[in-house]
Coordinates of C-alpha atoms in Angstrom, one line a residue:
M246 CA -1.1 -48.8 33.9
K247 CA -2.8 -45.6 32.7
D248 CA 0.6 -43.8 32.7
A249 CA 2.2 -46.6 30.6
L250 CA -0.5 -46.2 27.9
R251 CA -0.2 -42.4 27.7
P252 CA 2.6 -42.4 25.1
L253 CA 0.5 -44.6 22.9
L254 CA -2.5 -42.3 23.0
P255 CA -1.9 -40.5 19.7
V256 CA -1.4 -43.9 17.9
L257 CA -4.6 -45.3 19.5
V258 CA -6.6 -42.3 18.4
C259 CA -5.4 -42.6 14.8
L260 CA -6.1 -46.4 14.8
I261 CA -9.6 -45.9 16.2
A262 CA -10.2 -43.2 13.7
A263 CA -9.1 -45.4 10.8
A264 CA -11.4 -48.2 12.0
L265 CA -14.4 -46.0 12.1
P266 CA -16.5 -45.3 9.1
A267 CA -15.3 -42.4 6.9
C268 CA -16.0 -39.1 8.8
T269 CA -17.1 -36.1 6.8
L270 CA -15.2 -32.9 7.1
P271 CA -18.2 -30.9 8.5
R272 CA -18.5 -33.5 11.3
M273 CA -14.7 -33.1 12.0
L274 CA -15.0 -29.3 12.0
K275 CA -17.9 -29.5 14.5
V276 CA -16.1 -31.9 16.8
A277 CA -13.0 -29.7 16.9
Q278 CA -14.9 -26.6 17.7
E279 CA -16.9 -28.2 20.5
G280 CA -15.0 -27.2 23.7
Q281 CA -12.5 -25.2 21.7
E282 CA -10.6 -22.4 23.6
V283 CA -8.5 -19.7 21.9
R284 CA -6.7 -17.1 24.0
V285 CA -4.5 -14.2 23.0
Q286 CA -1.8 -12.6 25.2
P287 CA -2.0 -9.7 25.6
A288 CA -5.8 -9.6 25.5
V289 CA -5.8 -6.2 23.8
L290 CA -3.0 -6.0 21.1
E291 CA -0.4 -3.3 21.6
S292 CA 2.5 -1.9 19.7
N293 CA 6.0 -2.8 20.6
G294 CA 8.4 -0.6 18.7
E295 CA 7.4 -0.8 15.0
N296 CA 5.6 -4.1 15.4
V297 CA 2.6 -5.6 17.2
L298 CA 3.7 -8.8 19.0
F299 CA 1.3 -11.3 20.5
E300 CA 0.9 -15.0 21.4
V301 CA -2.1 -17.2 20.6
T302 CA -2.9 -20.4 22.6
A303 CA -5.5 -22.8 21.1
R304 CA -7.0 -25.8 22.8
V305 CA -9.3 -28.3 20.9
P306 CA -10.7 -31.7 21.7
A307 CA -8.3 -34.6 20.8
K308 CA -11.2 -36.7 19.6
H309 CA -11.5 -34.6 16.4
L310 CA -8.2 -36.2 15.0
R311 CA -8.7 -38.1 11.7
K312 CA -6.1 -39.6 9.5
G313 CA -5.3 -37.6 6.4
K314 CA -7.3 -34.6 7.6
A315 CA -6.4 -31.6 9.7
Y316 CA -8.2 -28.8 11.6
N317 CA -6.8 -25.3 11.1
L318 CA -7.1 -21.8 12.5
D319 CA -6.2 -19.1 9.9
L320 CA -5.3 -15.8 11.7
S321 CA -5.7 -12.3 10.2
Y322 CA -6.0 -8.8 11.4
R323 CA -8.7 -6.6 10.0
Y324 CA -8.8 -2.8 10.1
E325 CA -10.3 0.3 8.4
N326 CA -13.8 -1.0 9.1
G327 CA -12.9 -4.4 7.7
L328 CA -11.8 -3.1 4.3
Q329 CA -8.2 -4.0 4.8
Q330 CA -6.7 -7.2 6.1
D331 CA -3.2 -8.5 7.1
T332 CA -2.8 -12.3 6.8
L333 CA -0.8 -13.5 9.8
G334 CA -0.4 -17.3 9.7
R335 CA -2.0 -20.6 10.5
M336 CA -2.2 -23.0 13.4
T337 CA -2.6 -26.6 12.2
F338 CA -3.4 -29.5 14.4
I339 CA -1.2 -32.2 12.9
L340 CA 1.4 -34.5 14.5
G341 CA 4.5 -32.5 15.5
E342 CA 2.6 -29.2 15.9
Y343 CA 0.5 -29.9 19.0
V344 CA 1.1 -31.2 22.5
Y345 CA -1.4 -32.7 25.0
D346 CA -2.8 -30.4 27.6
E347 CA -1.2 -31.1 31.0
Q348 CA -4.5 -30.4 32.8
D349 CA -6.7 -32.3 30.4
K350 CA -5.2 -35.1 28.3
N351 CA -8.3 -35.1 26.1
K352 CA -7.3 -31.7 24.6
L353 CA -4.6 -30.7 22.2
V354 CA -2.7 -27.4 22.6
I355 CA -0.8 -25.2 20.2
T356 CA 1.0 -22.0 21.4
K357 CA 2.4 -19.8 18.7
Q358 CA 3.8 -16.2 18.5
F359 CA 2.7 -13.8 15.7
S360 CA 3.5 -10.2 14.7
F361 CA 2.7 -7.7 12.1
P362 CA 4.0 -4.2 11.3
Y363 CA 2.4 -1.3 13.2
S364 CA 0.7 1.6 11.4
P365 CA -1.6 4.3 12.8
R366 CA -4.3 3.3 10.3
K367 CA -4.4 -0.2 11.8
S368 CA -6.0 1.1 15.0
P369 CA -8.7 0.3 15.7
G370 CA -8.9 -3.2 14.3
T371 CA -9.7 -6.8 15.2
L372 CA -7.7 -10.0 15.3
V373 CA -9.9 -12.8 13.9
A374 CA -9.5 -16.6 13.3
R375 CA -11.2 -18.5 10.6
P376 CA -11.4 -22.3 11.4
D377 CA -11.5 -24.9 8.7
A378 CA -11.1 -28.7 8.2
R379 CA -9.3 -30.0 5.1
R380 CA -7.8 -33.1 3.5
L381 CA -4.0 -32.9 3.6
K382 CA -3.4 -34.1 0.1
P383 CA -2.8 -31.4 -2.6
G384 CA -6.0 -29.9 -3.7
G385 CA -7.9 -31.7 -1.0
K386 CA -11.4 -30.7 0.0
L387 CA -11.9 -27.8 2.4
V388 CA -14.7 -26.9 4.7
K389 CA -14.7 -23.5 6.5
G390 CA -16.3 -22.6 9.8
G391 CA -17.6 -19.3 11.1
E392 CA -15.2 -16.4 11.8
L393 CA -14.0 -16.0 15.5
P394 CA -13.1 -12.5 16.8
L395 CA -10.1 -13.0 19.2
A396 CA -8.8 -9.6 20.3
R397 CA -9.0 -5.9 19.6
G398 CA -6.1 -3.6 18.8
I399 CA -4.1 -1.6 18.9
V400 CA -3.0 0.0 22.2
T401 CA -0.5 2.8 21.4
T402 CA 0.7 3.8 24.9
A403 CA 4.2 2.8 24.0
R404 CA 4.2 5.6 21.4
L405 CA 3.5 8.3 24.0
V406 CA 7.2 9.3 23.7
V407 CA 8.1 12.9 24.1
R408 CA 10.8 14.5 21.9
Q409 CA 11.2 18.2 21.8
D410 CA 12.9 18.9 18.5
S411 CA 15.6 21.6 18.5
T412 CA 15.2 24.3 15.9
V413 CA 17.6 23.9 13.1
S414 CA 18.8 27.3 11.9
L415 CA 21.0 28.1 9.0
L416 CA 24.6 28.9 9.7
P417 CA 25.4 32.7 9.4
E418 CA 27.0 33.5 6.1
T419 CA 29.7 36.2 5.5
A420 CA 31.8 37.0 2.5
S421 CA 35.4 38.2 2.7
N422 CA 37.9 39.5 0.2
N423 CA 40.6 37.4 1.8
R424 CA 40.4 34.0 0.2
S425 CA 43.5 32.5 2.0
G426 CA 43.0 30.1 4.8
T427 CA 43.6 26.8 6.4
R428 CA 41.6 23.6 5.7
V429 CA 41.6 21.1 8.5
L430 CA 40.5 17.5 7.8
P431 CA 40.2 15.0 10.6
F432 CA 40.6 11.2 10.0
F433 CA 40.0 8.2 12.3
F434 CA 41.6 4.8 12.2
D435 CA 40.5 1.3 13.3
A436 CA 42.0 0.0 16.5
G437 CA 45.5 -1.2 16.0
K438 CA 45.5 -0.2 12.3
S439 CA 47.2 2.6 10.3
A440 CA 45.4 2.0 7.0
I441 CA 43.2 4.9 5.9
R442 CA 39.6 3.7 5.9
N443 CA 37.0 4.8 3.4
Y444 CA 33.8 4.6 5.5
L445 CA 32.3 6.4 8.6
G446 CA 34.7 8.9 10.2
T447 CA 36.9 9.6 7.2
N448 CA 37.6 12.6 5.0
V449 CA 39.2 10.9 2.1
A450 CA 36.8 12.3 -0.5
A451 CA 37.0 15.8 1.0
L452 CA 40.9 15.6 0.9
E453 CA 40.8 14.4 -2.7
D454 CA 38.4 17.2 -3.7
F455 CA 40.6 19.8 -2.1
I456 CA 43.8 18.6 -3.8
D457 CA 42.0 18.3 -7.1
S458 CA 40.6 21.9 -6.8
N459 CA 44.2 23.1 -7.2
Q460 CA 44.3 25.8 -4.6
H461 CA 47.8 27.2 -4.2
T462 CA 49.2 25.2 -1.3
E463 CA 52.0 26.5 0.9
R464 CA 52.2 24.2 3.9
V465 CA 50.7 20.8 5.0
M466 CA 50.7 19.8 8.6
I467 CA 50.0 16.2 9.6
V468 CA 49.6 14.8 13.1
A469 CA 48.3 11.5 14.4
G470 CA 47.8 9.7 17.8
H471 CA 46.6 6.5 19.4
S472 CA 44.2 5.5 22.1
P473 CA 45.5 4.2 25.5
D474 CA 44.0 0.7 25.2
S475 CA 46.4 -2.3 24.6
L476 CA 45.0 -3.0 21.1
D477 CA 46.0 0.5 19.9
A478 CA 49.0 1.2 22.2
H479 CA 50.9 -2.1 21.8
D480 CA 52.9 -0.9 18.8
P481 CA 55.0 2.1 19.9
R482 CA 55.3 3.3 16.3
L483 CA 51.6 3.1 15.4
A484 CA 51.1 6.9 15.6
D485 CA 54.2 7.3 13.3
W486 CA 52.7 4.8 10.8
R487 CA 49.4 6.7 10.8
V488 CA 51.3 10.0 10.1
Q489 CA 53.2 8.3 7.3
A490 CA 50.1 6.8 5.8
L491 CA 48.4 10.3 5.6
A492 CA 51.6 12.0 4.2
T493 CA 52.1 9.3 1.6
Y494 CA 48.4 9.5 0.5
Y495 CA 48.6 13.3 0.2
K496 CA 51.8 13.3 -1.8
R497 CA 50.6 10.6 -4.3
R498 CA 47.4 12.5 -4.9
V499 CA 49.3 15.7 -5.6
D500 CA 51.7 13.9 -8.0
G501 CA 48.8 12.4 -9.9
F502 CA 46.1 15.0 -10.0
S503 CA 47.4 18.5 -9.2
Y504 CA 48.7 20.8 -12.0
L505 CA 49.2 23.9 -9.9
N506 CA 51.1 22.4 -6.9
S507 CA 53.9 19.9 -6.6
V508 CA 55.3 17.9 -3.7
R509 CA 58.6 19.9 -3.9
S510 CA 56.8 23.2 -3.6
I511 CA 54.9 22.2 -0.5
V512 CA 56.4 22.3 3.0
F513 CA 55.3 19.2 4.9
E514 CA 55.4 19.2 8.8
T515 CA 54.6 16.0 10.6
Q516 CA 54.2 15.0 14.3
A517 CA 53.2 11.7 16.0
Y518 CA 51.6 11.9 19.5
H519 CA 52.8 9.1 21.8
Q520 CA 51.2 8.2 25.1
R521 CA 49.5 11.6 25.4
W522 CA 47.3 11.5 28.5
D523 CA 46.5 15.2 27.9
L524 CA 44.6 14.4 24.7
F525 CA 42.7 11.6 26.5
L526 CA 41.8 13.9 29.4
S527 CA 40.6 16.7 27.1
K528 CA 38.1 14.2 25.5
V529 CA 37.0 13.0 28.9
Q530 CA 36.3 16.6 29.9
E531 CA 34.2 17.0 26.8
S532 CA 32.2 13.8 27.4
A533 CA 28.8 13.2 29.1
L534 CA 30.4 11.7 32.2
K535 CA 29.4 13.1 35.5
P536 CA 31.9 15.4 37.3
E537 CA 32.7 12.8 40.0
Q538 CA 33.3 10.2 37.2
I539 CA 35.7 12.6 35.4
D540 CA 37.5 13.2 38.7
S541 CA 38.0 9.4 39.1
V542 CA 39.6 9.3 35.6
V543 CA 41.8 12.4 36.3
Q544 CA 43.0 10.8 39.6
I545 CA 44.1 7.7 37.9
V546 CA 45.9 9.5 35.1
N547 CA 47.6 12.0 37.3
D548 CA 48.9 9.5 39.7
T549 CA 52.7 9.6 39.7
R550 CA 52.9 5.9 40.3
G551 CA 52.6 3.3 37.5
T552 CA 53.4 3.1 33.8
F553 CA 51.2 4.2 30.9
S554 CA 49.9 0.7 30.4
E555 CA 49.4 0.1 34.2
K556 CA 47.3 3.3 34.4
E557 CA 45.2 2.2 31.4
K558 CA 44.5 -1.2 33.1
R559 CA 43.4 0.7 36.3
L560 CA 40.8 2.5 34.1
H561 CA 39.3 -1.0 33.4
T562 CA 38.2 -1.1 37.0
L563 CA 36.0 1.9 36.7
S564 CA 32.2 1.0 36.7
F565 CA 31.8 3.3 33.6
Y566 CA 34.8 2.0 31.7
D567 CA 32.4 0.9 28.9
Y568 CA 31.7 4.6 28.2
L569 CA 35.4 5.3 27.8
E570 CA 35.7 2.2 25.5
D571 CA 32.7 3.1 23.4
Y572 CA 32.8 6.9 23.3
V573 CA 36.3 8.2 24.1
Y574 CA 38.9 5.6 22.8
P575 CA 37.7 5.6 19.2
V576 CA 38.2 9.3 18.7
L577 CA 41.8 9.1 20.0
R578 CA 42.7 6.9 17.1
F579 CA 42.9 10.0 15.0
G580 CA 44.9 11.8 12.3
T581 CA 44.6 15.4 11.2
V582 CA 45.7 17.0 7.9
A583 CA 45.8 20.9 8.0
V584 CA 46.5 22.7 4.7
Q585 CA 47.4 26.3 4.3
Y586 CA 46.4 27.8 0.9
T587 CA 45.8 31.1 -0.9
A588 CA 43.5 32.3 -3.7
P589 CA 43.0 35.6 -5.5
P590 CA 40.6 38.1 -3.8
R591 CA 37.0 38.8 -4.8
Y592 CA 35.1 42.1 -4.3
D593 CA 31.6 42.1 -2.7
S594 CA 30.1 44.2 -5.6
E595 CA 30.4 41.2 -8.0
V596 CA 28.9 38.6 -5.6
Y597 CA 25.2 38.8 -6.4
L598 CA 25.4 38.9 -10.2
L599 CA 28.0 36.2 -10.4
S600 CA 26.0 33.9 -8.1
K601 CA 22.9 34.2 -10.3
K602 CA 25.0 33.4 -13.4
I603 CA 26.6 30.4 -11.7
V604 CA 23.2 29.0 -10.7
D605 CA 21.9 29.5 -14.3
K606 CA 25.1 28.0 -15.7
A607 CA 26.0 31.3 -17.4
A608 CA 29.3 31.6 -15.6
E609 CA 32.1 29.3 -14.6
T610 CA 31.7 27.6 -11.2
D611 CA 34.9 29.1 -9.8
A612 CA 33.8 32.7 -10.4
L613 CA 33.1 33.1 -6.7
T614 CA 34.6 31.7 -3.5
P615 CA 32.6 29.2 -1.6
E616 CA 31.9 31.8 1.1
E617 CA 30.7 34.3 -1.5
L618 CA 28.4 31.8 -3.2
R619 CA 26.9 30.8 0.1
Y620 CA 26.6 34.4 1.2
S621 CA 24.4 35.1 -1.9
A622 CA 21.8 32.7 -0.5
T623 CA 21.2 35.2 2.3
L624 CA 20.0 37.8 -0.2
T625 CA 16.7 36.0 -1.0
P626 CA 13.8 35.1 1.3
L627 CA 12.6 32.3 -1.0
L628 CA 13.5 28.8 0.3
A629 CA 13.4 27.3 -3.3
E630 CA 15.9 29.9 -4.4
K631 CA 18.1 29.3 -1.4
Q632 CA 18.0 25.6 -2.1
R633 CA 19.2 26.2 -5.7
I634 CA 22.1 28.3 -4.5
Y635 CA 23.2 25.8 -1.9
E636 CA 22.8 22.9 -4.3
T637 CA 25.2 24.8 -6.6
A638 CA 27.5 25.5 -3.7
V639 CA 27.6 21.8 -2.8
A640 CA 28.2 20.8 -6.4
T641 CA 31.0 23.4 -7.0
T642 CA 32.8 23.7 -3.7
G643 CA 32.0 20.6 -1.5
R644 CA 32.3 22.7 1.6
W645 CA 30.7 21.4 4.8
E646 CA 28.9 24.7 5.4
A647 CA 27.2 24.4 2.0
Y648 CA 26.0 20.9 2.8
Y649 CA 24.8 21.9 6.2
N650 CA 22.8 24.9 5.1
L651 CA 21.3 23.0 2.2
A652 CA 20.1 20.4 4.7
A653 CA 18.7 23.1 7.0
V654 CA 16.8 24.6 4.0
L655 CA 15.4 21.2 3.1
L656 CA 14.2 20.7 6.7
Q657 CA 12.5 24.1 6.6
R658 CA 10.8 23.1 3.4
S659 CA 9.6 19.8 4.9
E660 CA 7.7 21.8 7.5
K661 CA 5.6 23.4 4.7
E662 CA 4.6 20.2 3.0
A663 CA 1.0 19.0 3.3
T664 CA 1.6 15.2 3.0
S665 CA 3.7 13.0 5.2
K666 CA 5.3 11.4 2.1
S667 CA 6.6 14.7 0.8
R668 CA 7.8 15.7 4.3
R669 CA 9.7 12.5 4.7
A670 CA 11.3 12.9 1.2
Y671 CA 12.6 16.3 2.2
Q672 CA 13.7 15.0 5.6
R673 CA 15.7 12.1 4.1
R674 CA 17.4 14.4 1.7
A675 CA 18.3 16.7 4.6
A676 CA 19.7 13.8 6.5
T677 CA 21.9 12.9 3.5
Y678 CA 23.3 16.4 3.3
F679 CA 23.8 16.7 7.0
T680 CA 25.8 13.5 6.8
L681 CA 28.0 14.9 4.0
A682 CA 28.6 18.0 6.1
A683 CA 29.4 16.0 9.2
H684 CA 31.9 13.8 7.3
R685 CA 33.7 17.0 6.3
N686 CA 33.5 18.6 9.8
P687 CA 33.0 15.7 12.2
T688 CA 31.6 17.2 15.4
A689 CA 29.0 16.0 17.8
E690 CA 26.6 18.7 16.9
L691 CA 26.7 17.9 13.1
F692 CA 26.2 14.2 13.6
F693 CA 23.4 15.1 16.1
R694 CA 21.7 17.0 13.2
V695 CA 22.1 13.9 11.0
A696 CA 20.3 11.9 13.7
T697 CA 17.6 14.5 14.1
A698 CA 16.8 14.5 10.4
Y699 CA 16.7 10.7 10.2
H700 CA 14.6 10.6 13.3
R701 CA 12.0 13.0 11.9
A702 CA 11.9 10.9 8.7
G703 CA 11.3 7.7 10.6
D704 CA 14.6 6.0 9.5
Q705 CA 15.3 4.6 13.0
L706 CA 18.4 2.5 12.4
E707 CA 20.2 5.4 10.7
A708 CA 19.1 7.8 13.4
L709 CA 20.4 5.5 16.2
Q710 CA 23.8 5.1 14.5
S711 CA 24.1 8.8 14.1
Y712 CA 23.2 9.5 17.7
D713 CA 25.8 7.0 18.8
Y714 CA 28.5 8.5 16.6
A715 CA 27.7 12.1 17.8
I716 CA 28.2 10.9 21.4
K717 CA 31.5 9.1 20.5
L718 CA 32.9 12.3 19.1
G719 CA 32.4 14.2 22.3
G720 CA 31.5 17.9 22.6
P721 CA 29.7 20.5 24.8
H722 CA 27.6 19.0 27.5
P723 CA 24.3 20.5 26.2
V724 CA 24.8 18.8 22.9
L725 CA 25.7 15.5 24.4
E726 CA 22.8 15.6 26.9
K727 CA 20.3 16.4 24.1
A728 CA 21.8 13.6 21.9
F729 CA 21.4 11.1 24.8
A730 CA 17.9 12.4 25.5
D731 CA 16.7 12.0 21.8
K732 CA 18.6 8.6 21.6
A733 CA 16.6 7.4 24.6
A734 CA 13.3 8.6 23.0
L735 CA 14.2 6.6 19.8
E736 CA 15.1 3.5 21.8
I737 CA 11.7 3.7 23.5
E738 CA 10.0 4.0 20.1
I739 CA 11.7 0.8 18.9
G740 CA 11.0 -1.1 22.1
Q741 CA 14.6 -1.1 23.6
L742 CA 13.6 0.1 27.1
D743 CA 16.7 -1.0 29.0
D744 CA 18.9 0.8 26.4
A745 CA 16.7 3.9 26.8
L746 CA 17.2 3.8 30.6
R747 CA 21.0 3.7 30.1
S748 CA 20.9 6.6 27.7
L749 CA 18.8 8.7 30.1
S750 CA 21.3 8.1 32.9
F751 CA 23.8 10.2 30.8
S752 CA 21.4 13.0 30.1
G753 CA 20.2 15.9 32.3
K754 CA 16.9 16.5 34.0
S755 CA 14.3 17.9 31.6
Y756 CA 10.6 17.7 30.8
Q757 CA 11.3 15.4 27.9
N758 CA 13.5 13.0 29.9
T759 CA 11.2 12.9 32.9
M760 CA 8.2 12.1 30.7
N761 CA 10.1 9.4 28.8
L762 CA 11.4 7.9 32.1
A763 CA 7.8 7.8 33.4
L764 CA 6.7 6.0 30.2
I765 CA 9.4 3.4 30.6
Y766 CA 8.2 2.7 34.2
L767 CA 4.6 2.5 32.8
L768 CA 5.6 0.0 30.1
K769 CA 7.5 -2.1 32.7
Q770 CA 4.3 -2.1 34.8
N771 CA 5.8 -0.1 37.7
Y772 CA 2.8 2.1 38.1
E773 CA 4.0 3.7 41.3
G774 CA 7.2 4.9 39.7
A775 CA 5.4 6.0 36.6
T776 CA 3.0 8.2 38.7
T777 CA 5.9 9.7 40.6
H778 CA 7.7 10.8 37.4
Y779 CA 4.6 12.1 35.6
Q780 CA 3.9 14.2 38.6
E781 CA 7.5 15.4 38.5
A782 CA 7.0 16.3 34.8
L783 CA 4.0 18.5 35.9
S784 CA 6.3 20.4 38.2
L785 CA 8.6 21.1 35.2
K786 CA 5.7 22.0 32.9
L787 CA 2.6 23.3 34.7
D788 CA -0.8 22.3 33.3
D789 CA 0.5 19.8 30.8
A790 CA -2.4 18.0 29.3
L791 CA -0.3 15.1 28.1
A792 CA 1.1 14.4 31.6
Y793 CA -2.5 14.3 33.0
Y794 CA -3.6 12.0 30.2
C795 CA -0.7 9.6 30.9
L796 CA -1.6 9.6 34.6
A797 CA -5.1 8.5 33.5
V798 CA -3.5 5.6 31.5
V799 CA -1.6 4.6 34.6
A800 CA -4.8 4.7 36.7
A801 CA -6.6 2.6 34.1
R802 CA -3.9 -0.1 34.2
A803 CA -4.0 0.0 38.0
R804 CA -7.8 -0.4 37.9
N805 CA -8.5 2.8 39.7
E806 CA -11.7 4.1 38.0
S807 CA -12.1 7.2 40.1
L808 CA -8.6 8.4 39.4
V809 CA -9.1 7.6 35.7
G810 CA -12.0 10.1 35.7
E811 CA -10.1 12.7 37.7
R812 CA -7.0 12.7 35.5
L813 CA -9.0 12.6 32.2
R814 CA -11.1 15.5 33.4
Q815 CA -7.9 17.5 34.0
A816 CA -6.4 16.6 30.6
V817 CA -9.6 17.4 28.7
A818 CA -10.0 20.8 30.5
L819 CA -6.5 21.8 29.3
D820 CA -6.9 20.3 25.7
R821 CA -10.3 19.2 24.3
A822 CA -8.5 16.9 21.8
Y823 CA -7.8 14.4 24.5
A824 CA -11.5 13.7 24.8
Q825 CA -11.7 12.2 21.4
R826 CA -8.3 10.5 21.9
A827 CA -9.6 8.8 25.1
V828 CA -12.7 7.6 23.3
E829 CA -10.5 5.8 20.7
D830 CA -7.9 4.6 23.2
L831 CA -8.3 0.9 24.1
E832 CA -6.5 1.6 27.4
F833 CA -9.9 2.9 28.6
S834 CA -12.1 0.2 26.9
S835 CA -13.1 -1.2 30.3
Y836 CA -14.5 2.2 31.3
A837 CA -16.0 3.3 28.0
S838 CA -19.6 3.0 29.1
S839 CA -19.1 4.0 32.7
K840 CA -20.6 7.2 34.1
T841 CA -17.2 8.3 35.6
F842 CA -15.5 8.1 32.1
L843 CA -18.3 9.8 30.2
E844 CA -18.6 12.7 32.7
A845 CA -14.8 13.2 32.6
L846 CA -15.0 13.9 28.8
R847 CA -17.7 16.5 28.9

């Protein structure tokens, strides 16, 4: 009988409430708060990537329900000694928002997830709830209750990521009297397509700039190929169509915009690469695959049995085929335009004076070769003056070396800025110029520089895309391993732990990777694994205060107070800054007043 009446309980409550004398809002607020339970998970707020995520469960007595009125909990996060506040949302006990507690049918339950953006200035802070009772009609009367502190924040253990930035040096500059040379411009095509694309992986703008600059052109060599997969290799003439598309584009541009050259005066040489396993294997050799994985690919390709398509299908059976698909196949859908050109010589004695005049707009921009103009930047120690020269070189020549060195100078200037806002402005400009350099000379190292600049500036999505593109291009193992290592660090920063583990599997053993692998284990609550890897990091970098501090965090989460004290004592002995950090770190809030904790910080 009782079970049969349960579905009618909300209706009965409302009918009884309607039959009772009018209940004041203060009375309703008091009834709701009697026996109220509000719990937050996690109990101490912590950062997850760039956000703080948590769940709030509120239980209140069902007898507070009144028709036309509602009980609410307004949630906010207060920080900077209560001077700043983020409004997070509201939990309202109205029909459709709550359910009945399975353990106690006299209570209503609402469970809701909340988040707010992380910022260092928000730690420490307090999550608070402000209860109120109000009439539901517009402009209805409102009665507020006392403020309830729910949780403290913010634990920043997830931000203990290690990333050892590589030093970005300027390219060496030399000037030569010989201005003749060969300009090589790579292009990449979409799978199964021969149309020239105008986004990432193209050099259309660089090719147009070169043709429009009217260098005397003697010969143009165009080649193109295809990847082994069925989408790209199904058309036996696809490579020919790609060659033809590049040749047609070049000729039309010369006819329309060049006054020095003509299509008739230029010798065009073209070649299409069909079913070239040697190109595929060269990219595999330059990839981040392990030696035994490379051997597996070579064995399949060099097998005398099977057709081209049958061998490609056998590649699908490899456990790491997704790497080939993501990072090798795309760069085999290529085309290359190589242009031989000549220009009149320039003597070194004129370089410095002409460069000053060009920068000051007192001489024509073509008074020096691109190499000579860039070389003039080596003649001054002032970063601001170097920047002006490279900015002029970028504007007048469009060479990738100029873009690269301008970006490198901007990164060097960012290190001398006092405010984070100014630093990030320089870093973002550096990333833009590294991108322009990489588009003109697409190599793994250059796109890795793009990613580094964006990573320093905190532009995470752009950094992640650039790391990914650098890896796809392939290159020397040290570059690829560093790209995967820094990509893993970024993935930890944005809360993508499983992706970070995959990236680390393609990188080498280093202090950075070992520390970040330990952090992943820590965040996944595998404290034994985290301890093992932090101790391994100490074998790679002796007396590392950060590793000892992280071991103290592991001990705190494992509820090992004596080990917390021992590890903190070791960290503080090596670097006194960790004493203040431990005092402010909510990971140690349970031990803040203990004798073991206080003695460790002395």
